[in-house]
Structure formats: structure tokens, C-alpha cells
Amino acid sequence: MKTIRNIVLLAMAIALVAPAAASAMDADELIAKHLEAIGGEKNLRAIESVKATGKFMTQGMEIPFTMTHKRPNRMRLEAQVMGMTMVQCYDGERGWAVNPMTGSEDPQPMSEIEEKGFKLQADMDGLLVDYADKGYTVEYLGEDEVEGTAAHKLRLDTGEDIVLEYFIDNDYVLIIKQDSKLTFEGNEIESSTNKSDYQEIEGMVVPFAIETRRGDAVMNQIMIETVEYDVPVDETIFVMPEKQVEEPAPAEEK
């Protein structure tokens, strides 16, 4: 189960998310500047699908993955682990997964905590777009810094036991760090994600290097290799397959 949880962190880390003045600003002004910096809100909303490939490095393993988004709010993550194909998917209403490392290739419903994370990441526009209409609250927390880089800080509360803090650098208005706090059954799970190596792909600006930490320990690293927009996507890939039913073995003739 440790590997599948790491891939959940990957999906949570992979979200595609005019220089700004150093003075304080309100949350909506900062969000507007950030959206303009990554390619513009209008262009972001016009994207119907996204396909990304890359490698996920953790515990000495290098795991190739493909992640596919499609409106409205559908997402599939497929990874190759030790010769086996692992799948995690959100179909717009529920999450499901296939994990052969458990000894079964049958699809299973996601756990509550996994489904919460995938539901948020399936939002192609990102959580900051129309945040109030989605039931989230956002607060501007002032200025901070990330490893010497000056940044503005935003706090987003989903109202569903998940709180995110975004660090948006002053100069380029890009998210360079994201702190996440999930509360589940009274326990808090915290992680920190650093984003770098931003590249422009078809007018959109995307981080190609992502590192997730807990405290000072690096938990995993992600290297994005390709990003494609508006690629054809077979919608059936988001549908949870039926469980395989084994045919009974024929009776031996006496």
C-alpha cells in the first residue's frame, strides 16, 4: 500500500496550476496575476484535455507514469511498477483503483482520503479558479520566502479537511511551493511540494520538476517529460471496469 499512497501524492503534486509588486495585495488580485502568468484564465478554461508523461522517483524506484485529464473533472493516473500496471482514476463522481501489488487486478473503490485528493486534482482549472463558487475560502497571508526567494502566501481551505498554502514568487507570480494539510480520522497528514523548471507549452506555463517533502525528508521527485493539450481521449478509460469473473474449471472426466 505504500507505493499506491506515494502515487496518490504524485497525483496531488502534479496539478497544472507581469511581475508582481512586492507590496501586499488582496487574494483575488494575486490570483488574477498568477493566472495571467501561467497563460491566462481564458486559455486555461478553453483546454478540454491534458495528457502528461514522466517519471516518479521514490524509494530507489523510477516509475514511468501517464496522467490524463478531461473535462468535466475526470482524471486517470497510470503507472508501471515492477512490470505491473497500476491505475488510479476519478470519473467525475467517484474514485477507483487497480493495484496488482495487492494480489488482485480487480478494480476497487478508492479509500475516502484518496478520493478526496483525486477529486481536487481532477479540477482542470485548478482550485484557485472560481474558488468561492466551489465552496472554498481563500486568505492572503502576506509575504514570506522559499529558500531565499520572496513570495506571496495564500491559504485555501476546501472545507473538506484539506487546507493548502501556496507560495507564489514575487517576480514571476508562479507557484514555487505548496504546503498541504489533510485531516483524517483526527490525524493530520502534512506534506510540502516544491515546483520548478517551469516551461511554456502551447502558451501555458507548467512546472516540469516537482519534489515532495515531509519535514526535511524528500519523499519523492517527479520529472515531467511531455505535456499535450486537447488530445483525443477515449472517455471509457475513466469508467471503472467490471470485476473479472473466473470461469470454473471443467470437471475432469472419470
mmCIF file of C-alpha atoms in Angstrom:
data_model
loop_
_atom_site.group_PDB
_atom_site.id
_atom_site.type_symbol
_atom_site.label_atom_id
_atom_site.label_comp_id
_atom_site.label_asym_id
_atom_site.label_seq_id
_atom_site.Cartn_x
_atom_site.Cartn_y
_atom_site.Cartn_z
ATOM 1 C CA MET A 1 0.000 0.000 0.000
ATOM 2 C CA LYS A 2 2.967 2.347 0.496
ATOM 3 C CA THR A 3 3.582 2.525 -3.244
ATOM 4 C CA ILE A 4 -0.031 3.347 -4.064
ATOM 5 C CA ARG A 5 -0.031 6.103 -1.441
ATOM 6 C CA ASN A 6 3.083 7.576 -2.984
ATOM 7 C CA ILE A 7 1.351 7.650 -6.364
ATOM 8 C CA VAL A 8 -1.555 9.479 -4.744
ATOM 9 C CA LEU A 9 0.944 12.068 -3.567
ATOM 10 C CA LEU A 10 2.223 12.192 -7.125
ATOM 11 C CA ALA A 11 -1.264 12.905 -8.472
ATOM 12 C CA MET A 12 -1.737 15.546 -5.781
ATOM 13 C CA ALA A 13 1.629 17.066 -6.635
ATOM 14 C CA ILE A 14 1.089 17.023 -10.404
ATOM 15 C CA ALA A 15 -1.720 19.649 -10.555
ATOM 16 C CA LEU A 16 -1.218 22.135 -13.563
ATOM 17 C CA VAL A 17 -1.558 25.149 -11.984
ATOM 18 C CA ALA A 18 3.708 40.540 -15.432
ATOM 19 C CA PRO A 19 5.774 40.648 -12.479
ATOM 20 C CA ALA A 20 4.004 41.467 -9.230
ATOM 21 C CA ALA A 21 4.815 44.334 -6.932
ATOM 22 C CA ALA A 22 6.382 43.447 -3.626
ATOM 23 C CA SER A 23 3.669 45.274 -1.684
ATOM 24 C CA ALA A 24 0.765 43.439 -0.159
ATOM 25 C CA MET A 25 -2.310 42.773 -2.280
ATOM 26 C CA ASP A 26 -5.641 41.065 -1.800
ATOM 27 C CA ALA A 27 -6.176 37.418 -2.672
ATOM 28 C CA ASP A 28 -8.226 37.983 -5.821
ATOM 29 C CA GLU A 29 -5.647 40.385 -7.263
ATOM 30 C CA LEU A 30 -2.849 37.887 -6.645
ATOM 31 C CA ILE A 31 -4.850 35.019 -8.168
ATOM 32 C CA ALA A 32 -5.585 37.108 -11.267
ATOM 33 C CA LYS A 33 -1.893 37.908 -11.709
ATOM 34 C CA HIS A 34 -0.961 34.260 -11.229
ATOM 35 C CA LEU A 35 -3.483 33.044 -13.809
ATOM 36 C CA GLU A 36 -2.164 35.597 -16.296
ATOM 37 C CA ALA A 37 1.393 34.400 -15.635
ATOM 38 C CA ILE A 38 0.577 30.757 -16.419
ATOM 39 C CA GLY A 39 -1.111 31.591 -19.722
ATOM 40 C CA GLY A 40 -4.355 33.387 -18.938
ATOM 41 C CA GLU A 41 -7.635 32.273 -17.396
ATOM 42 C CA LYS A 42 -9.444 32.312 -20.754
ATOM 43 C CA ASN A 43 -6.866 29.987 -22.324
ATOM 44 C CA LEU A 44 -6.917 27.736 -19.265
ATOM 45 C CA ARG A 45 -10.704 27.340 -19.409
ATOM 46 C CA ALA A 46 -10.535 26.565 -23.155
ATOM 47 C CA ILE A 47 -8.416 23.440 -22.616
ATOM 48 C CA GLU A 48 -10.572 20.312 -22.901
ATOM 49 C CA SER A 49 -7.968 17.667 -22.097
ATOM 50 C CA VAL A 50 -4.394 17.314 -20.870
ATOM 51 C CA LYS A 51 -2.030 14.372 -21.159
ATOM 52 C CA ALA A 52 1.291 14.333 -19.284
ATOM 53 C CA THR A 53 4.024 11.711 -19.079
ATOM 54 C CA GLY A 54 7.021 11.494 -16.823
ATOM 55 C CA LYS A 55 8.881 9.584 -14.136
ATOM 56 C CA PHE A 56 8.170 9.301 -10.437
ATOM 57 C CA MET A 57 11.211 8.594 -8.250
ATOM 58 C CA THR A 58 10.783 7.171 -4.756
ATOM 59 C CA GLN A 59 12.471 4.597 -2.504
ATOM 60 C CA GLY A 60 15.103 3.899 -5.149
ATOM 61 C CA MET A 61 12.464 3.169 -7.810
ATOM 62 C CA GLU A 62 11.903 5.048 -11.066
ATOM 63 C CA ILE A 63 8.269 4.701 -12.077
ATOM 64 C CA PRO A 64 7.040 5.814 -15.526
ATOM 65 C CA PHE A 65 3.558 7.292 -15.475
ATOM 66 C CA THR A 66 0.909 8.805 -17.718
ATOM 67 C CA MET A 67 -1.689 11.200 -16.355
ATOM 68 C CA THR A 68 -4.784 12.167 -18.344
ATOM 69 C CA HIS A 69 -7.324 14.896 -17.514
ATOM 70 C CA LYS A 70 -10.573 15.539 -19.350
ATOM 71 C CA ARG A 71 -13.439 17.858 -18.636
ATOM 72 C CA PRO A 72 -15.549 17.758 -16.629
ATOM 73 C CA ASN A 73 -13.429 16.746 -13.631
ATOM 74 C CA ARG A 74 -12.071 13.414 -14.806
ATOM 75 C CA MET A 75 -8.556 12.174 -14.235
ATOM 76 C CA ARG A 76 -6.629 8.937 -14.723
ATOM 77 C CA LEU A 77 -3.130 8.127 -13.478
ATOM 78 C CA GLU A 78 -1.444 5.018 -14.863
ATOM 79 C CA ALA A 79 1.981 3.857 -13.666
ATOM 80 C CA GLN A 80 4.274 0.937 -14.427
ATOM 81 C CA VAL A 81 5.658 -0.625 -11.232
ATOM 82 C CA MET A 82 7.859 -3.737 -11.344
ATOM 83 C CA GLY A 83 6.260 -4.900 -14.576
ATOM 84 C CA MET A 84 2.723 -4.311 -13.348
ATOM 85 C CA THR A 85 0.251 -1.590 -14.342
ATOM 86 C CA MET A 86 -1.286 0.401 -11.507
ATOM 87 C CA VAL A 87 -4.264 2.674 -12.171
ATOM 88 C CA GLN A 88 -5.913 5.394 -10.120
ATOM 89 C CA CYS A 89 -8.882 7.218 -11.561
ATOM 90 C CA TYR A 90 -11.581 9.750 -10.714
ATOM 91 C CA ASP A 91 -14.584 9.527 -13.038
ATOM 92 C CA GLY A 92 -16.194 12.822 -12.035
ATOM 93 C CA GLU A 93 -18.173 11.336 -9.162
ATOM 94 C CA ARG A 94 -16.094 8.623 -7.534
ATOM 95 C CA GLY A 95 -12.567 7.267 -7.424
ATOM 96 C CA TRP A 96 -11.345 3.762 -8.141
ATOM 97 C CA ALA A 97 -8.006 1.995 -8.445
ATOM 98 C CA VAL A 98 -6.312 -1.152 -9.713
ATOM 99 C CA ASN A 99 -3.321 -2.304 -7.669
ATOM 100 C CA PRO A 100 -1.896 -5.676 -8.780
ATOM 101 C CA MET A 101 0.632 -5.484 -5.937
ATOM 102 C CA THR A 102 -2.196 -6.488 -3.583
ATOM 103 C CA GLY A 103 -2.504 -9.789 -5.462
ATOM 104 C CA SER A 104 -5.619 -8.806 -7.410
ATOM 105 C CA GLU A 105 -6.144 -6.990 -10.700
ATOM 106 C CA ASP A 106 -9.778 -6.245 -9.895
ATOM 107 C CA PRO A 107 -10.718 -2.543 -9.659
ATOM 108 C CA GLN A 108 -11.563 -1.340 -6.170
ATOM 109 C CA PRO A 109 -13.195 1.848 -4.865
ATOM 110 C CA MET A 110 -10.685 4.347 -3.500
ATOM 111 C CA SER A 111 -10.398 4.986 0.198
ATOM 112 C CA GLU A 112 -12.040 8.174 1.460
ATOM 113 C CA ILE A 113 -8.753 10.058 1.798
ATOM 114 C CA GLU A 114 -7.518 9.042 -1.654
ATOM 115 C CA GLU A 115 -10.804 10.006 -3.271
ATOM 116 C CA LYS A 116 -10.731 13.458 -1.668
ATOM 117 C CA GLY A 117 -7.303 14.122 -3.130
ATOM 118 C CA PHE A 118 -8.200 12.890 -6.590
ATOM 119 C CA LYS A 119 -11.446 14.859 -6.643
ATOM 120 C CA LEU A 120 -9.488 18.078 -6.103
ATOM 121 C CA GLN A 121 -6.803 17.212 -8.641
ATOM 122 C CA ALA A 122 -9.401 16.325 -11.274
ATOM 123 C CA ASP A 123 -10.352 20.016 -11.391
ATOM 124 C CA MET A 124 -8.622 21.053 -14.630
ATOM 125 C CA ASP A 125 -8.855 24.772 -13.884
ATOM 126 C CA GLY A 126 -7.176 24.372 -10.508
ATOM 127 C CA LEU A 127 -8.615 25.161 -7.109
ATOM 128 C CA LEU A 128 -7.991 28.906 -7.250
ATOM 129 C CA VAL A 129 -10.284 29.499 -10.246
ATOM 130 C CA ASP A 130 -13.843 30.301 -9.076
ATOM 131 C CA TYR A 131 -12.835 29.191 -5.598
ATOM 132 C CA ALA A 132 -15.836 30.824 -3.890
ATOM 133 C CA ASP A 133 -18.305 29.118 -6.268
ATOM 134 C CA LYS A 134 -16.664 25.793 -5.375
ATOM 135 C CA GLY A 135 -17.233 26.417 -1.678
ATOM 136 C CA TYR A 136 -13.602 27.197 -0.827
ATOM 137 C CA THR A 137 -12.267 30.124 1.159
ATOM 138 C CA VAL A 138 -9.016 31.908 0.306
ATOM 139 C CA GLU A 139 -6.982 34.229 2.515
ATOM 140 C CA TYR A 140 -3.925 36.315 1.646
ATOM 141 C CA LEU A 141 -1.334 35.759 4.378
ATOM 142 C CA GLY A 142 1.231 38.366 3.347
ATOM 143 C CA GLU A 143 4.820 37.875 2.219
ATOM 144 C CA ASP A 144 7.193 35.037 3.006
ATOM 145 C CA GLU A 145 10.161 33.404 1.314
ATOM 146 C CA VAL A 146 11.078 29.988 -0.063
ATOM 147 C CA GLU A 147 14.781 29.161 0.134
ATOM 148 C CA GLY A 148 15.661 32.825 -0.249
ATOM 149 C CA THR A 149 13.044 33.652 -2.903
ATOM 150 C CA ALA A 150 10.491 36.301 -1.909
ATOM 151 C CA ALA A 151 6.944 35.055 -2.258
ATOM 152 C CA HIS A 152 3.318 35.939 -1.551
ATOM 153 C CA LYS A 153 1.392 33.419 0.510
ATOM 154 C CA LEU A 154 -2.209 32.268 0.009
ATOM 155 C CA ARG A 155 -4.222 29.903 2.182
ATOM 156 C CA LEU A 156 -7.050 27.877 0.601
ATOM 157 C CA ASP A 157 -9.454 25.890 2.777
ATOM 158 C CA THR A 158 -11.593 23.387 0.869
ATOM 159 C CA GLY A 159 -13.953 22.875 3.803
ATOM 160 C CA GLU A 160 -13.380 19.131 3.385
ATOM 161 C CA ASP A 161 -10.480 18.632 5.813
ATOM 162 C CA ILE A 162 -7.888 19.709 3.227
ATOM 163 C CA VAL A 163 -6.044 23.016 3.551
ATOM 164 C CA LEU A 164 -3.435 24.233 1.055
ATOM 165 C CA GLU A 165 -0.950 27.076 1.361
ATOM 166 C CA TYR A 166 0.502 28.419 -1.876
ATOM 167 C CA PHE A 167 3.786 30.328 -2.091
ATOM 168 C CA ILE A 168 3.743 32.469 -5.254
ATOM 169 C CA ASP A 169 7.040 34.132 -6.129
ATOM 170 C CA ASN A 170 7.034 37.915 -6.374
ATOM 171 C CA ASP A 171 8.786 38.245 -9.718
ATOM 172 C CA TYR A 172 7.143 35.670 -11.989
ATOM 173 C CA VAL A 173 3.935 35.065 -9.982
ATOM 174 C CA LEU A 174 4.315 31.276 -10.257
ATOM 175 C CA ILE A 175 3.647 28.740 -7.510
ATOM 176 C CA ILE A 176 7.049 27.609 -6.241
ATOM 177 C CA LYS A 177 5.866 25.778 -3.143
ATOM 178 C CA GLN A 178 2.641 24.276 -1.865
ATOM 179 C CA ASP A 179 2.046 23.062 1.693
ATOM 180 C CA SER A 180 -0.787 20.575 2.164
ATOM 181 C CA LYS A 181 -2.556 19.523 5.342
ATOM 182 C CA LEU A 182 -5.103 16.694 5.324
ATOM 183 C CA THR A 183 -7.110 15.818 8.426
ATOM 184 C CA PHE A 184 -8.361 12.245 8.502
ATOM 185 C CA GLU A 185 -9.869 10.444 11.473
ATOM 186 C CA GLY A 186 -8.356 13.007 13.811
ATOM 187 C CA ASN A 187 -4.861 12.720 12.343
ATOM 188 C CA GLU A 188 -3.115 15.436 10.344
ATOM 189 C CA ILE A 189 -1.030 14.483 7.303
ATOM 190 C CA GLU A 190 1.275 17.258 6.160
ATOM 191 C CA SER A 191 3.480 17.498 3.092
ATOM 192 C CA SER A 192 5.314 20.198 1.189
ATOM 193 C CA THR A 193 5.693 20.309 -2.599
ATOM 194 C CA ASN A 194 8.312 22.416 -4.381
ATOM 195 C CA LYS A 195 7.764 23.225 -8.083
ATOM 196 C CA SER A 196 10.458 24.374 -10.500
ATOM 197 C CA ASP A 197 11.760 24.148 -14.089
ATOM 198 C CA TYR A 198 8.709 25.956 -15.478
ATOM 199 C CA GLN A 199 8.374 25.615 -19.242
ATOM 200 C CA GLU A 200 5.954 27.110 -21.746
ATOM 201 C CA ILE A 201 3.901 24.531 -23.636
ATOM 202 C CA GLU A 202 1.433 25.824 -26.227
ATOM 203 C CA GLY A 203 1.147 29.120 -24.376
ATOM 204 C CA MET A 204 0.687 27.589 -20.914
ATOM 205 C CA VAL A 205 3.441 27.635 -18.290
ATOM 206 C CA VAL A 206 3.928 24.323 -16.470
ATOM 207 C CA PRO A 207 6.353 23.046 -13.770
ATOM 208 C CA PHE A 208 8.430 20.132 -15.062
ATOM 209 C CA ALA A 209 10.203 19.354 -11.761
ATOM 210 C CA ILE A 210 8.257 18.598 -8.566
ATOM 211 C CA GLU A 211 9.616 17.460 -5.206
ATOM 212 C CA THR A 212 7.513 16.368 -2.243
ATOM 213 C CA ARG A 213 8.889 16.534 1.300
ATOM 214 C CA ARG A 214 7.744 15.719 4.799
ATOM 215 C CA GLY A 215 9.743 17.869 7.131
ATOM 216 C CA ASP A 216 13.296 17.852 5.795
ATOM 217 C CA ALA A 217 12.978 14.400 4.215
ATOM 218 C CA VAL A 218 12.453 14.123 0.445
ATOM 219 C CA MET A 219 9.628 11.628 -0.110
ATOM 220 C CA ASN A 220 9.537 11.605 -3.904
ATOM 221 C CA GLN A 221 10.515 13.518 -7.014
ATOM 222 C CA ILE A 222 8.662 13.921 -10.299
ATOM 223 C CA MET A 223 10.180 14.760 -13.649
ATOM 224 C CA ILE A 224 7.627 15.672 -16.303
ATOM 225 C CA GLU A 225 8.713 14.690 -19.825
ATOM 226 C CA THR A 226 5.800 15.701 -22.057
ATOM 227 C CA VAL A 227 2.610 17.751 -21.768
ATOM 228 C CA GLU A 228 -0.047 17.784 -24.508
ATOM 229 C CA TYR A 229 -3.278 19.758 -24.647
ATOM 230 C CA ASP A 230 -6.577 18.906 -26.319
ATOM 231 C CA VAL A 231 -5.506 15.403 -27.295
ATOM 232 C CA PRO A 232 -8.271 12.909 -28.177
ATOM 233 C CA VAL A 233 -9.251 10.941 -25.067
ATOM 234 C CA ASP A 234 -11.372 7.786 -25.020
ATOM 235 C CA GLU A 235 -13.873 8.528 -22.255
ATOM 236 C CA THR A 236 -14.185 4.846 -21.358
ATOM 237 C CA ILE A 237 -10.755 4.954 -19.681
ATOM 238 C CA PHE A 238 -12.392 6.761 -16.749
ATOM 239 C CA VAL A 239 -15.108 4.141 -16.274
ATOM 240 C CA MET A 240 -14.494 1.597 -13.527
ATOM 241 C CA PRO A 241 -14.252 -1.834 -15.184
ATOM 242 C CA GLU A 242 -16.317 -4.750 -14.028
ATOM 243 C CA LYS A 243 -14.536 -7.210 -11.811
ATOM 244 C CA GLN A 244 -13.211 -10.214 -13.662
ATOM 245 C CA VAL A 245 -15.155 -13.394 -13.014
ATOM 246 C CA GLU A 246 -13.158 -16.566 -13.383
ATOM 247 C CA GLU A 247 -14.852 -19.377 -15.246
ATOM 248 C CA PRO A 248 -14.992 -22.596 -13.215
ATOM 249 C CA ALA A 249 -12.561 -25.222 -14.362
ATOM 250 C CA PRO A 250 -14.204 -28.035 -16.371
ATOM 251 C CA ALA A 251 -14.856 -31.186 -14.394
ATOM 252 C CA GLU A 252 -12.431 -33.989 -15.023
ATOM 253 C CA GLU A 253 -13.831 -36.961 -16.885
ATOM 254 C CA LYS A 254 -13.854 -40.162 -14.887
#
